[in-house]
Amino acid sequence: MKDHGGTEDRRSWMGILARAPEGRAAACLDAAMARPGFTWLRAPEIGTVMVRGRAGGTGAPFNLGETTLTRCALKLADGTVGHAYIQGRRKADAEVAALCDALMQTEDAARIRRAVIEPLRTEADAARASRARKAAATKVDFFTMVRGED
Amino acid sequence: MYVAVKGGERAIDNAHAWLAEERRGDASVAELSVAQIREQLALAVNRVMAEGSLYDPDLAALAIKQARGDLIEAVFLIRAYRTTLPRFGTSHPVDTGAMACDRRISATFKDLPGGQVLGPTFDYTHRLLDFALAAEGEAPHTPEREADDAAMPRVMDFLNREGLIEEARPSDDVPPDVTREPLAMPADRALRLQVLSRADEGFILGLAYSTQRGYARNHPFVGELRIGTVAVEMDVPELGFAVEIGEIALTECETVNQFTGSKTEPAQFTRGYGLVFGQTERKAISMALVDRALRWEELGEDDVGAPAQDAEFVLYHADNIQATGFLEHIKLPHYVDFQSELELVRKLRREASADADGHQEAAE
């Protein structure tokens, strides 16, 4: 197994795969290449994660509530291992995320980055920017009436 | 006495079959899809996620459909489903300071960096029924404006610069978890915040309102209210680093409360905190007020005997699933219990009338 990316890079692509809307990563991957064979190390399973907050936003942690999570791990024919931890109950998406995570560590990394990771990042950025523009349009512009003798 | 305990299966099956038909309603009216509920009844979905204490909009929408819109029944379904799932871990505490805000307002500072952003709010609407919604229309269009990527610093940080507000110092304490350990008193603030965040909105609203009306009044201002999405990260042991698993929408409310000082603390502002899943601002504000009222002891305030100061009263009655479970069980068969009560009342009356007869005889 070759490591073509550092931890930060891997954290970044795993996050992008996790945040992709349902079916979107699969569409990108299938348009780019035929899916390689793999064996399950851990078939997709659904559970929860306890989400924590902090009192006052910055203080002592407390348990806020859980969110659903799907995780899986697989191994490509060359032994490369891919993991997925994605929010929601999405076994098909988790499989694709783990597959892409594995492929990003192989010779196919550049191809997956171009066909899957970068488009998903662009779409996520666009969605976020669109919401930010709508929010900006609701920002209050105060008019201050100047009064008095001076 | 023998009381029949079997029977009723056919009646129950038929009742549930009728329930299914009533749930569907008039078959000539199009059926609601779960996606429609998720997208168009989003605030009901948010409430079910918050009180069900499980963030999953699709599941909450399904629960609302199954419960025919009874939100407490929907919360019940979510809580029951949650218990069937294994827990894979715990997230890092979410960073609400880095929230991508849809809404961010302050009632204490007009000109704050990042500005007053109203977001998709009911505030300033006229609360007049909009009959246009009864007709099918085009999807509405939202105006946009260039967004500066400036961060939205916490309002609390301004007050902090002058040392006028109590600080929320970070710690790495492992908080208690009410889903793993039964609630026990005394409850520390971390436990109280967990219980309040999943508490019944109506109950918490009523308690918060009671503090405003004078039962443990604490002069709250909404220092900051923000609604938006934050990233959720968790450690993955097999990788040895944390990964982002997705984003959740949250509502956060920080109140600033007058505090005249105590023997140990100078006069300053204190804080109440609310953090709730989804766009749920009434609940988040209520939570912040009740959180602040419950902090009386730690801040050296007087116990004025107000309900909102009584942690045991608040926390043991805030959970609508516990409450409805115990409340609704009294409608289920209690034939044996009642038979024994009936026997007791008859016996007491027999004895009373025998006594009365005895007195009468003695008087004669």
Coordinates of C-alpha atoms in Angstrom, one line a residue:
Chain A
M1 CA 0.0 0.0 0.0
K2 CA 1.3 3.4 -0.9
D3 CA 0.5 6.5 1.0
H4 CA 0.0 9.2 -1.5
G5 CA -1.4 11.6 1.0
G6 CA -0.7 12.8 4.5
T7 CA -3.2 12.6 7.3
E8 CA -4.6 16.1 6.7
D9 CA -5.3 15.2 3.1
R10 CA -7.0 12.0 4.0
R11 CA -9.1 13.7 6.7
S12 CA -10.1 16.2 4.1
W13 CA -11.3 13.7 1.5
M14 CA -13.0 11.5 4.1
G15 CA -14.9 14.6 5.3
I16 CA -15.9 15.5 1.8
L17 CA -17.1 12.0 1.0
A18 CA -19.1 12.0 4.3
R19 CA -20.8 15.2 3.6
A20 CA -21.8 14.3 0.0
P21 CA -25.6 14.2 -0.7
E22 CA -27.1 10.7 -1.0
G23 CA -25.9 8.9 -4.1
R24 CA -23.7 11.8 -5.3
A25 CA -20.3 10.1 -4.7
A26 CA -21.5 6.9 -6.4
A27 CA -22.6 8.9 -9.5
C28 CA -19.2 10.6 -9.7
L29 CA -17.2 7.3 -9.1
D30 CA -19.3 5.3 -11.6
A31 CA -18.9 7.9 -14.3
A32 CA -15.1 7.8 -13.8
M33 CA -14.3 4.1 -13.6
A34 CA -15.6 0.6 -13.1
R35 CA -15.6 -0.2 -9.4
P36 CA -12.7 -2.4 -8.5
G37 CA -13.3 -5.7 -6.5
F38 CA -12.8 -5.7 -2.8
T39 CA -13.5 -7.7 0.3
W40 CA -15.3 -6.5 3.4
L41 CA -13.3 -6.1 6.5
R42 CA -16.4 -4.7 8.2
A43 CA -19.6 -4.8 6.2
P44 CA -21.7 -1.5 6.5
E45 CA -23.3 -1.2 9.8
I46 CA -25.6 1.4 11.3
G47 CA -25.2 2.9 14.8
T48 CA -25.0 6.2 16.5
V49 CA -22.4 8.8 17.8
M50 CA -23.0 10.8 20.9
V51 CA -22.6 14.5 19.9
R52 CA -21.1 16.7 22.5
G53 CA -21.4 20.5 23.0
R54 CA -19.7 22.8 25.5
A55 CA -21.5 24.8 28.2
G56 CA -21.4 28.4 27.1
G57 CA -20.0 27.3 23.8
T58 CA -16.5 27.1 25.1
G59 CA -16.8 25.6 28.6
A60 CA -17.1 22.0 30.0
P61 CA -18.4 19.4 27.6
F62 CA -21.9 17.9 27.9
N63 CA -23.8 15.3 25.9
L64 CA -26.1 17.0 23.5
G65 CA -27.7 14.0 21.8
E66 CA -26.9 11.3 19.2
T67 CA -26.8 11.2 15.5
T68 CA -27.0 8.2 13.3
L69 CA -23.9 6.9 11.6
T70 CA -22.9 4.3 9.0
R71 CA -19.5 2.8 9.0
C72 CA -17.6 0.2 7.0
A73 CA -14.1 -0.9 6.1
L74 CA -13.0 -2.8 3.0
K75 CA -9.8 -4.1 1.3
L76 CA -8.9 -3.8 -2.3
A77 CA -7.2 -6.7 -4.2
D78 CA -3.7 -5.1 -3.6
G79 CA -4.4 -4.9 0.2
T80 CA -5.2 -1.2 0.4
V81 CA -7.7 -0.6 3.2
G82 CA -10.5 2.0 2.9
H83 CA -12.7 3.3 5.8
A84 CA -16.0 5.2 5.9
Y85 CA -17.7 6.9 8.8
I86 CA -20.6 8.9 7.5
Q87 CA -23.6 10.5 9.1
G88 CA -27.0 8.9 8.5
R89 CA -28.2 5.5 7.6
R90 CA -26.6 5.2 4.2
K91 CA -25.0 1.8 3.5
A92 CA -24.6 2.3 -0.2
D93 CA -22.9 5.7 0.3
A94 CA -20.7 4.3 3.0
E95 CA -19.5 1.6 0.6
V96 CA -18.6 4.2 -2.1
A97 CA -16.9 6.4 0.5
A98 CA -14.7 3.5 1.7
L99 CA -14.0 2.5 -1.8
C100 CA -12.9 6.1 -2.7
D101 CA -10.9 6.3 0.5
A102 CA -9.0 3.1 -0.5
L103 CA -8.5 4.3 -4.1
M104 CA -7.2 7.6 -3.0
Q105 CA -4.3 5.6 -1.5
T106 CA -3.5 3.9 -4.8
E107 CA -2.3 4.7 -8.4
D108 CA -5.8 5.9 -9.1
A109 CA -5.6 8.7 -6.6
A110 CA -5.3 11.5 -9.1
R111 CA -8.3 10.2 -11.1
I112 CA -10.5 9.8 -8.0
R113 CA -9.5 13.3 -6.8
R114 CA -10.4 14.8 -10.2
A115 CA -13.6 12.9 -10.8
V116 CA -15.0 12.5 -7.3
I117 CA -13.3 14.5 -4.5
E118 CA -12.9 17.9 -6.3
P119 CA -16.4 17.9 -7.8
L120 CA -17.9 17.1 -4.4
R121 CA -15.9 19.8 -2.8
T122 CA -17.0 22.3 -5.4
E123 CA -20.6 21.4 -5.0
A124 CA -20.4 21.6 -1.2
D125 CA -18.7 25.0 -1.4
A126 CA -21.4 26.2 -3.8
A127 CA -24.2 25.0 -1.6
R128 CA -22.6 26.7 1.5
A129 CA -21.9 29.9 -0.5
S130 CA -25.5 30.0 -1.7
R131 CA -26.9 29.8 1.9
A132 CA -24.3 32.4 3.0
R133 CA -25.6 34.8 0.3
K134 CA -29.2 34.3 1.3
A135 CA -28.2 34.9 5.0
A136 CA -26.3 38.0 3.9
A137 CA -29.4 39.4 2.2
T138 CA -31.1 39.3 5.6
K139 CA -28.4 41.3 7.3
V140 CA -29.8 44.4 8.9
D141 CA -28.5 47.7 7.7
F142 CA -29.2 50.2 10.4
F143 CA -29.9 53.8 9.5
T144 CA -29.0 56.2 12.3
M145 CA -30.9 59.4 12.5
V146 CA -28.4 62.2 13.4
R147 CA -30.1 64.8 15.5
G148 CA -29.0 67.5 17.9
E149 CA -27.4 70.9 17.5
D150 CA -23.9 70.1 16.4
Chain B
M1 CA -61.1 -13.1 43.0
Y2 CA -60.4 -14.3 39.5
V3 CA -60.1 -11.7 36.7
A4 CA -59.8 -12.6 33.1
V5 CA -56.4 -11.5 31.7
K6 CA -56.7 -13.0 28.2
G7 CA -58.7 -11.8 25.3
G8 CA -58.9 -8.6 23.3
E9 CA -56.4 -9.7 20.6
R10 CA -59.0 -9.4 17.8
A11 CA -60.2 -6.1 19.1
I12 CA -56.6 -4.8 19.3
D13 CA -55.8 -6.0 15.7
N14 CA -58.9 -4.4 14.4
A15 CA -58.2 -1.2 16.3
H16 CA -54.7 -1.0 14.7
A17 CA -56.1 -1.7 11.2
W18 CA -58.5 1.1 11.7
L19 CA -55.7 3.3 13.0
A20 CA -53.8 2.6 9.7
E21 CA -56.8 3.6 7.7
E22 CA -57.4 6.8 9.7
R23 CA -53.7 7.6 9.4
R24 CA -54.0 7.5 5.6
G25 CA -57.2 9.7 5.7
D26 CA -59.3 10.2 2.6
A27 CA -57.7 8.0 0.0
S28 CA -58.8 10.5 -2.7
V29 CA -56.3 13.0 -1.2
A30 CA -52.6 12.4 -2.2
E31 CA -50.5 10.6 0.4
L32 CA -47.8 12.5 2.2
S33 CA -44.3 11.2 1.5
V34 CA -41.6 11.1 4.2
A35 CA -39.5 13.5 2.0
Q36 CA -42.4 16.0 1.9
I37 CA -42.6 16.0 5.7
R38 CA -38.8 16.3 6.0
E39 CA -38.7 19.2 3.6
Q40 CA -41.9 21.1 4.4
L41 CA -42.6 20.4 8.0
A42 CA -39.0 20.9 9.0
L43 CA -39.6 22.6 12.3
A44 CA -41.8 19.6 13.5
V45 CA -38.9 17.3 12.3
N46 CA -36.4 19.5 14.3
R47 CA -38.5 19.2 17.4
V48 CA -38.8 15.5 17.1
M49 CA -35.0 15.2 16.6
A50 CA -34.3 17.4 19.6
E51 CA -36.7 15.7 22.0
G52 CA -36.0 12.3 20.6
S53 CA -32.3 13.1 21.2
L54 CA -31.4 11.6 17.8
Y55 CA -30.3 13.7 14.8
D56 CA -31.8 12.0 11.7
P57 CA -34.3 14.1 9.7
D58 CA -35.5 11.1 7.7
L59 CA -36.3 9.0 10.7
A60 CA -38.0 12.0 12.5
A61 CA -40.1 12.6 9.4
L62 CA -41.1 8.9 9.2
A63 CA -42.0 9.0 12.9
I64 CA -44.2 12.0 12.4
K65 CA -46.0 10.3 9.6
Q66 CA -46.5 7.1 11.6
A67 CA -47.7 9.1 14.6
R68 CA -50.2 11.1 12.5
G69 CA -48.5 14.3 13.5
D70 CA -48.6 13.6 17.3
L71 CA -45.1 14.9 18.0
I72 CA -44.7 13.3 21.5
E73 CA -45.7 9.9 20.0
A74 CA -43.2 10.6 17.2
V75 CA -40.5 11.3 19.9
F76 CA -41.5 8.1 21.6
L77 CA -40.9 6.1 18.3
I78 CA -37.5 7.8 17.9
R79 CA -36.4 7.0 21.4
A80 CA -37.5 3.4 21.0
Y81 CA -35.6 3.1 17.7
R82 CA -32.5 4.6 19.2
T83 CA -32.2 1.9 21.8
T84 CA -31.8 -0.7 19.1
L85 CA -28.7 0.9 17.7
P86 CA -25.1 0.3 18.9
R87 CA -23.1 3.4 19.8
F88 CA -19.9 3.7 17.8
G89 CA -18.4 6.5 19.8
T90 CA -18.5 10.1 20.9
S91 CA -17.9 13.3 18.9
H92 CA -15.5 16.0 19.8
P93 CA -17.4 18.9 21.3
V94 CA -18.9 20.8 18.4
D95 CA -17.4 24.3 17.7
T96 CA -20.4 26.6 17.6
G97 CA -18.1 29.6 17.2
A98 CA -17.3 28.2 13.7
M99 CA -21.0 27.7 12.8
A100 CA -22.1 28.5 9.2
C101 CA -24.8 30.8 10.4
D102 CA -28.2 31.1 8.7
R103 CA -29.3 33.4 11.5
R104 CA -27.4 35.3 14.1
I105 CA -28.8 38.1 16.2
S106 CA -28.0 39.9 19.4
A107 CA -30.5 41.8 21.6
T108 CA -27.7 43.4 23.5
F109 CA -25.4 44.9 20.8
K110 CA -26.7 46.5 17.7
D111 CA -23.4 46.9 15.8
L112 CA -21.6 43.6 16.3
P113 CA -19.0 42.2 13.9
G114 CA -20.7 40.0 11.3
G115 CA -23.9 42.0 11.8
Q116 CA -27.5 41.1 12.7
V117 CA -28.5 38.4 10.3
L118 CA -32.2 37.6 10.5
G119 CA -32.3 34.4 8.5
P120 CA -35.5 32.5 7.7
T121 CA -37.5 33.8 10.7
F122 CA -41.1 34.2 11.7
D123 CA -40.1 37.4 13.5
Y124 CA -41.7 40.5 12.0
T125 CA -44.3 38.5 10.1
H126 CA -47.9 39.7 10.8
R127 CA -49.2 36.3 11.8
L128 CA -52.0 36.6 9.3
L129 CA -53.1 33.4 7.6
D130 CA -51.6 33.3 4.1
F131 CA -54.3 31.9 1.9
A132 CA -51.9 31.9 -1.0
L133 CA -50.3 28.8 0.6
A134 CA -53.6 26.9 0.2
A135 CA -53.1 27.2 -3.6
E136 CA -50.3 25.4 -5.4
G137 CA -47.7 28.0 -6.4
E138 CA -44.3 28.4 -7.9
A139 CA -41.3 27.7 -5.6
P140 CA -40.5 31.0 -3.9
H141 CA -37.3 32.9 -4.8
T142 CA -34.9 34.2 -2.2
P143 CA -32.9 37.4 -2.7
E144 CA -29.2 37.0 -2.3
R145 CA -26.4 39.4 -1.5
E146 CA -22.6 39.1 -1.7
A147 CA -21.5 37.4 1.5
D148 CA -18.2 38.5 3.1
D149 CA -16.5 35.5 4.6
A150 CA -15.9 37.4 7.8
A151 CA -16.1 35.2 10.9
M152 CA -19.0 35.8 13.3
P153 CA -17.3 36.2 16.7
R154 CA -19.2 35.4 19.8
V155 CA -20.9 38.4 21.4
M156 CA -19.7 37.1 24.8
D157 CA -16.1 37.9 23.7
F158 CA -16.8 41.6 23.7
L159 CA -18.0 41.6 27.2
N160 CA -15.2 39.4 28.2
R161 CA -12.6 42.0 27.1
E162 CA -13.9 44.3 29.9
G163 CA -14.0 41.4 32.4
L164 CA -17.7 42.1 32.8
I165 CA -18.9 38.6 32.2
E166 CA -18.3 35.3 33.7
E167 CA -16.0 33.1 31.6
A168 CA -16.9 29.6 30.4
R169 CA -13.5 27.9 30.9
P170 CA -12.8 24.9 28.7
S171 CA -12.2 21.5 30.3
D172 CA -11.9 18.0 29.1
D173 CA -14.0 16.4 31.8
V174 CA -16.0 13.4 30.7
P175 CA -19.7 14.5 31.1
P176 CA -22.3 12.2 32.6
D177 CA -24.8 10.6 30.2
V178 CA -28.4 10.3 31.2
T179 CA -29.0 7.6 28.5
R180 CA -26.5 5.4 30.3
E181 CA -26.9 6.2 33.9
P182 CA -30.3 6.9 35.5
L183 CA -30.8 10.6 36.5
A184 CA -29.5 11.2 40.1
M185 CA -29.3 14.2 42.3
P186 CA -27.3 16.4 42.7
A187 CA -27.1 16.8 38.9
D188 CA -24.0 18.8 37.7
R189 CA -24.4 21.4 35.0
A190 CA -23.3 19.0 32.2
L191 CA -26.1 16.6 33.1
R192 CA -28.6 19.4 33.5
L193 CA -27.8 20.7 30.0
Q194 CA -28.2 17.2 28.4
V195 CA -31.6 16.8 30.1
L196 CA -32.8 20.3 29.2
S197 CA -31.7 19.9 25.6
R198 CA -33.9 16.8 25.1
A199 CA -36.7 18.1 27.4
D200 CA -40.3 18.8 26.4
E201 CA -40.4 22.2 24.7
G202 CA -43.7 23.2 26.3
F203 CA -42.5 22.3 29.8
I204 CA -39.2 24.2 29.4
L205 CA -41.0 27.2 27.9
G206 CA -43.5 27.3 30.8
L207 CA -40.6 27.2 33.4
A208 CA -38.6 29.9 31.5
Y209 CA -41.7 32.1 31.4
S210 CA -42.2 31.6 35.1
T211 CA -38.7 33.1 35.7
Q212 CA -39.6 36.1 33.6
R213 CA -42.8 36.6 35.6
G214 CA -40.9 36.7 38.9
Y215 CA -40.4 33.2 40.1
A216 CA -36.6 33.4 40.4
R217 CA -36.3 36.4 38.1
N218 CA -32.8 36.7 36.7
H219 CA -33.1 39.6 34.2
P220 CA -32.1 37.8 31.0
F221 CA -31.1 39.4 27.7
V222 CA -30.5 37.3 24.6
G223 CA -26.8 38.1 24.2
E224 CA -26.7 36.0 21.1
L225 CA -28.8 33.6 19.2
R226 CA -27.4 31.7 16.3
I227 CA -28.8 29.0 14.0
G228 CA -26.7 27.2 11.4
T229 CA -24.6 24.1 10.7
V230 CA -21.5 22.8 12.4
A231 CA -19.2 20.0 11.5
V232 CA -19.3 16.8 13.6
E233 CA -15.9 15.1 14.1
M234 CA -15.1 11.9 15.9
D235 CA -12.0 9.9 16.6
V236 CA -11.6 6.7 14.6
P237 CA -9.5 4.3 16.6
E238 CA -8.4 2.2 13.7
L239 CA -7.2 5.3 11.8
G240 CA -5.6 7.1 14.8
F241 CA -7.1 10.4 13.8
A242 CA -10.4 12.3 13.9
V243 CA -12.6 12.4 10.8
E244 CA -15.6 14.6 9.9
I245 CA -18.7 12.5 9.7
G246 CA -21.0 15.2 8.5
E247 CA -22.8 18.4 9.6
I248 CA -25.7 19.0 11.9
A249 CA -28.0 22.0 12.3
L250 CA -28.1 23.6 15.7
T251 CA -29.6 26.5 17.6
E252 CA -27.5 28.1 20.2
C253 CA -28.7 30.8 22.7
E254 CA -26.5 32.6 25.2
T255 CA -28.2 34.8 27.7
V256 CA -26.6 37.6 29.6
N257 CA -28.0 38.0 33.1
Q258 CA -27.7 40.7 35.6
F259 CA -25.7 39.7 38.7
T260 CA -25.2 42.1 41.5
G261 CA -22.3 40.2 43.0
S262 CA -21.8 38.0 46.0
K263 CA -19.4 37.6 48.9
T264 CA -16.8 36.0 46.5
E265 CA -17.7 37.5 43.1
P266 CA -17.8 41.2 42.0
A267 CA -20.9 42.5 40.2
Q268 CA -20.8 41.2 36.6
F269 CA -23.0 39.5 34.1
T270 CA -23.6 35.8 34.3
R271 CA -24.7 33.5 31.5
G272 CA -27.3 30.9 30.7
Y273 CA -26.8 28.5 27.8
G274 CA -29.1 26.7 25.4
L275 CA -28.0 24.4 22.6
V276 CA -30.6 22.3 20.7
F277 CA -30.7 20.2 17.6
G278 CA -32.2 21.9 14.5
Q279 CA -33.8 25.2 14.1
T280 CA -35.5 25.4 17.5
E281 CA -35.1 28.8 18.9
R282 CA -38.0 29.0 21.3
K283 CA -36.6 25.9 23.0
A284 CA -33.0 27.2 23.0
I285 CA -34.0 30.5 24.6
S286 CA -36.1 28.7 27.1
M287 CA -33.3 26.3 27.9
A288 CA -30.9 29.2 28.5
L289 CA -33.3 30.8 31.0
V290 CA -33.9 27.6 32.9
D291 CA -30.2 26.7 32.9
R292 CA -29.4 30.1 34.4
A293 CA -32.2 29.7 37.1
L294 CA -30.8 26.3 38.1
R295 CA -27.3 27.8 38.6
W296 CA -28.5 29.8 41.7
E297 CA -26.5 27.7 44.2
E298 CA -23.1 27.9 42.3
L299 CA -23.6 31.6 41.9
G300 CA -24.4 32.2 45.6
E301 CA -27.9 33.4 45.0
D302 CA -30.9 32.9 47.3
D303 CA -33.2 29.9 47.0
V304 CA -36.5 31.7 46.7
G305 CA -38.3 28.4 46.4
A306 CA -39.2 28.9 42.7
P307 CA -40.0 25.8 40.6
A308 CA -37.3 26.8 38.0
Q309 CA -34.6 26.7 40.8
D310 CA -35.5 23.2 41.9
A311 CA -33.3 20.9 39.9
E312 CA -35.0 17.8 41.1
F313 CA -38.5 19.1 40.2
V314 CA -37.3 20.4 36.8
L315 CA -35.2 17.5 35.7
Y316 CA -37.5 14.7 36.8
H317 CA -40.5 16.2 35.1
A318 CA -38.9 17.6 31.9
D319 CA -38.8 14.4 29.8
N320 CA -42.1 14.0 27.9
I321 CA -41.6 10.3 27.2
Q322 CA -41.1 9.5 30.9
A323 CA -44.1 11.7 31.7
T324 CA -46.4 10.4 29.1
G325 CA -45.4 6.8 29.8
F326 CA -46.4 7.1 33.4
L327 CA -49.4 9.3 32.7
E328 CA -50.9 7.2 29.9
H329 CA -50.4 3.9 31.7
I330 CA -53.3 4.7 34.0
K331 CA -55.8 4.2 31.1
L332 CA -54.6 0.6 30.7
P333 CA -56.5 -2.1 32.5
H334 CA -56.2 -1.8 36.3
Y335 CA -59.1 -4.2 37.0
V336 CA -57.4 -6.0 39.9
D337 CA -56.2 -2.8 41.6
F338 CA -59.6 -1.3 41.3
Q339 CA -61.3 -4.4 42.6
S340 CA -59.3 -4.2 45.8
E341 CA -60.0 -0.5 46.2
L342 CA -63.7 -1.3 45.7
E343 CA -63.6 -4.0 48.3
L344 CA -61.8 -1.6 50.7
V345 CA -64.4 1.2 50.2
R346 CA -67.3 -1.2 50.7
K347 CA -65.7 -2.6 53.9
L348 CA -65.1 0.9 55.3
R349 CA -68.7 1.8 54.6
R350 CA -69.9 -1.4 56.3
E351 CA -67.8 -0.7 59.3
A352 CA -69.0 2.9 59.5
S353 CA -72.7 2.0 59.3
A354 CA -72.1 -0.8 61.9
D355 CA -70.5 1.8 64.2
A356 CA -73.4 4.1 63.6
D357 CA -75.9 1.4 64.4
G358 CA -73.9 0.5 67.6
H359 CA -74.0 4.2 68.7
Q360 CA -77.7 4.5 68.1
E361 CA -78.3 1.3 70.1
A362 CA -76.2 2.7 73.0
A363 CA -78.1 6.0 72.9
E364 CA -81.5 4.3 73.1

